[in-house]
């Protein structure tokens, strides 16, 4: 029985990471606004945004601390304008924040505020949290482990729902909107309540592969709001101070809640639900709600049906996103049969438009080298040909709508200096035919061709974040405001003759409204118990189909289109209940307050290249290490100084390395000194030595992702100079060698429940060869092929690997080979292995205990390995076979409701006895401890 401290079968994430190392091209010139409170770093041309962020941060730092604390620390904020991602984050290690400046198109989810303002208010609250959580035990960890040590301990002490809930409270308290005032923000919890479901606290914290579970944003907002309203504005400051000081070693936040309220965290969660659920249930139980019937039976996996379009009488085209399948656009016939039309693939926003047999969407494209530089193109699928083609130049497009004859697309376009416009694109020439004027720099969301296609109707946001429906002439560019500007959010418009339908958060839930263009009168079309998101009109059947949130995802509902029963509505007035109009006594709307201009200076890319911030341990058996690491604020340099102990050899290594990723090739340099290395000489006698190594390297990481595939290629070469301090009887102790590496990864995107991609390849080739000095050589190659299994969430993974080394045995390079499972490492000069793995889910327990360990999924892998090792020496060749089969059982869990952790056990039956110990069966425990340190 053995314990293996590393995962032997690689898996790959297809999601974009929050941080890109070396993600911006060197042509980007950086500037800064540097004060005693913040350094805002931004590309040239972003001065207005930089000043706005700096001004808001100064105000937030001085006047919004009463509910979090008074500890001070300067922060760096980087504004990214080359990407179409809409996001922001704050991190420790190093302490900084990044804002991705492209606004999100969907106003119902995140609101309509000026995106820079919303990011500044929300993300700077995270900055204040990190400043003020450096107390007590947390401060000790920050001294011992640096910034990542503080990050690790504070994320254990304070649950993720508080970090985000408190930040959402502040964006709601300090602006005229914020997610706390958006009906759609609460759809998940409201849907559970209406279905009579109350999930346990551990399930809410840890999520599920089979049930929809609201994430930590609405959970955190509801929990923190409940605490403020019942126990005062400074309640959470006191609770989190107790938690990060670990006053109560186990479950410190729960311990503090118990001390201050008489309820532990589970009781506090239940009390919160007890207060809010009657509000949701009573609203939905009103007798005058709009009757509607489900269009389809409830699917077993969670499935979302969005962006519905009429495709004939009682026929519809819709985006279907099921947890067990890659999202696709389907046609639903009158009998409810679903037919797949096309899968859009990788997108920044999953909106699509449909008209007359054609589907248009904005597909993501990426710069091959620079991770923060990305684009989109408009793609059109044509039912007549069954083919998809690109109909636009490469740009930064969102939300295309296609014309009746398919010859034009109207789309939102933005530039890197945050200028927005509507662009009319000719689908035959793939050229921009016209750019409509936008003197107010409105942000258009989901433009639609009006009847006759002489104008475009879109919901727009002004510079303050107010929204209105606007009609703009394609001929003259003249704009007409159809509804008054207000902070009431508006969804996607649908044009049907003289009537424009749209969703809006006017009341407690998002509902469908309509405006008649002839007289500009607005009506309420639906009044439902939970939010409607998208809708379509079937004029032939005089009916409306809309998607509404349920515990099984967004479902399609069918309602009669009875215009005589429509009630007049004023979408500029606020009809929400008191719980959606909170007053947090934090100072009210701060966005109207002016801020002074601040001096702007150049920010050199190479500023503070080392910037050491943390001590990080690594456990990757047989190597155990501790490293001091650093990274500059622009993520172009990385530095490490560390110590490693190798358990197999008993050797110790002291190393330093520096990497620069600001140019097209990534450059690296480093040196290390190893004590007490050992191995076998030509006579198979054990030899001990020390060695010193210096290396320089170059690599080029490339991204070729598009469509349904995440695709990367990395090319690298390292030149190494090594000197071994050996006994005098050994000669030729100097070794200079090259390490050349190619890694190619091609993975089809996968669904939530899929264990692995249903089609993909991973190829790694490494060749080590001496240049001068001792002769040594090694070739390593590995290919993994991913295929679908018999059922939707099953995967077949085939693996081939080959490794060959010289038979002089002057020097042994690092061994990356994946040996036949169950066997000890064999003696060889060449070896190959063929393996087959069949992965399948066994159960989704959704069960945990004591807030310590939660089991999301149990899965198995049935494997077979065939390997042949050849040992060549003195013209004598010995072949040894290693074949095994067995089962691996993996547990996908979360530790402490926070850390994803997968561990497992393996049983291997050895068809050939292991020459090392004659074993025929082996049990290994797979415990990848390093997961706990992947902050």
mmCIF file of N, CA and C in Angstrom, residues 9 48 69 127 188 202 223 303 319 334 357 370 425 460 477 590 614 628 752 865 882:
data_model
loop_
_atom_site.group_PDB
_atom_site.id
_atom_site.type_symbol
_atom_site.label_atom_id
_atom_site.label_comp_id
_atom_site.label_asym_id
_atom_site.label_seq_id
_atom_site.Cartn_x
_atom_site.Cartn_y
_atom_site.Cartn_z
ATOM 1 N N UNK A 9 -2.729 11.370 -13.992
ATOM 2 C CA UNK A 9 -3.372 11.642 -15.281
ATOM 3 C C UNK A 9 -3.732 13.117 -15.332
ATOM 4 N N UNK A 48 -8.951 59.736 -18.636
ATOM 5 C CA UNK A 48 -10.243 60.041 -18.010
ATOM 6 C C UNK A 48 -10.677 58.914 -17.089
ATOM 7 N N UNK A 69 -13.348 48.964 8.785
ATOM 8 C CA UNK A 69 -12.159 49.163 9.609
ATOM 9 C C UNK A 69 -11.260 50.249 9.076
ATOM 10 N N UNK A 127 -10.407 45.668 -1.656
ATOM 11 C CA UNK A 127 -9.136 46.221 -1.187
ATOM 12 C C UNK A 127 -9.213 46.535 0.303
ATOM 13 N N UNK A 188 -32.409 33.033 -8.266
ATOM 14 C CA UNK A 188 -32.066 31.710 -7.785
ATOM 15 C C UNK A 188 -32.709 31.380 -6.454
ATOM 16 N N UNK A 202 -24.427 23.803 3.899
ATOM 17 C CA UNK A 202 -23.256 23.239 3.233
ATOM 18 C C UNK A 202 -23.484 23.084 1.727
ATOM 19 N N UNK A 223 -27.104 37.479 3.340
ATOM 20 C CA UNK A 223 -26.569 37.257 4.690
ATOM 21 C C UNK A 223 -26.059 38.560 5.305
ATOM 22 N N UNK A 303 -31.198 22.730 -17.115
ATOM 23 C CA UNK A 303 -31.134 23.169 -18.514
ATOM 24 C C UNK A 303 -31.709 24.568 -18.624
ATOM 25 N N UNK A 319 -31.543 28.976 -27.615
ATOM 26 C CA UNK A 319 -30.258 28.495 -27.108
ATOM 27 C C UNK A 319 -30.523 27.562 -25.937
ATOM 28 N N UNK A 334 -43.642 22.014 -33.285
ATOM 29 C CA UNK A 334 -44.913 22.133 -32.569
ATOM 30 C C UNK A 334 -45.133 20.988 -31.594
ATOM 31 N N UNK A 357 -34.314 31.813 -41.127
ATOM 32 C CA UNK A 357 -33.423 30.679 -41.346
ATOM 33 C C UNK A 357 -31.957 30.956 -41.142
ATOM 34 N N UNK A 370 -0.681 37.444 -27.088
ATOM 35 C CA UNK A 370 -0.957 38.341 -25.974
ATOM 36 C C UNK A 370 -2.328 38.039 -25.377
ATOM 37 N N UNK A 425 -22.898 46.056 -40.890
ATOM 38 C CA UNK A 425 -21.911 45.218 -41.561
ATOM 39 C C UNK A 425 -22.557 44.508 -42.749
ATOM 40 N N UNK A 460 -30.178 51.542 -24.305
ATOM 41 C CA UNK A 460 -28.877 52.194 -24.169
ATOM 42 C C UNK A 460 -28.657 52.622 -22.725
ATOM 43 N N UNK A 477 -28.964 58.728 -39.000
ATOM 44 C CA UNK A 477 -28.270 58.597 -37.721
ATOM 45 C C UNK A 477 -28.980 59.299 -36.576
ATOM 46 N N UNK A 590 -22.516 58.320 -4.196
ATOM 47 C CA UNK A 590 -21.286 59.114 -4.242
ATOM 48 C C UNK A 590 -20.857 59.423 -5.673
ATOM 49 N N UNK A 614 5.735 36.748 -1.245
ATOM 50 C CA UNK A 614 5.202 35.595 -0.519
ATOM 51 C C UNK A 614 6.215 34.461 -0.446
ATOM 52 N N UNK A 628 10.563 31.789 -2.082
ATOM 53 C CA UNK A 628 10.213 33.199 -2.001
ATOM 54 C C UNK A 628 9.935 33.660 -3.425
ATOM 55 N N UNK A 752 -20.884 21.242 -17.799
ATOM 56 C CA UNK A 752 -20.633 21.271 -16.361
ATOM 57 C C UNK A 752 -20.405 19.873 -15.805
ATOM 58 N N UNK A 865 -3.003 -0.727 -18.621
ATOM 59 C CA UNK A 865 -1.698 -0.244 -19.060
ATOM 60 C C UNK A 865 -0.875 -1.398 -19.614
ATOM 61 N N UNK A 882 5.449 -4.911 -18.632
ATOM 62 C CA UNK A 882 4.709 -4.452 -17.451
ATOM 63 C C UNK A 882 3.272 -4.183 -17.891
#
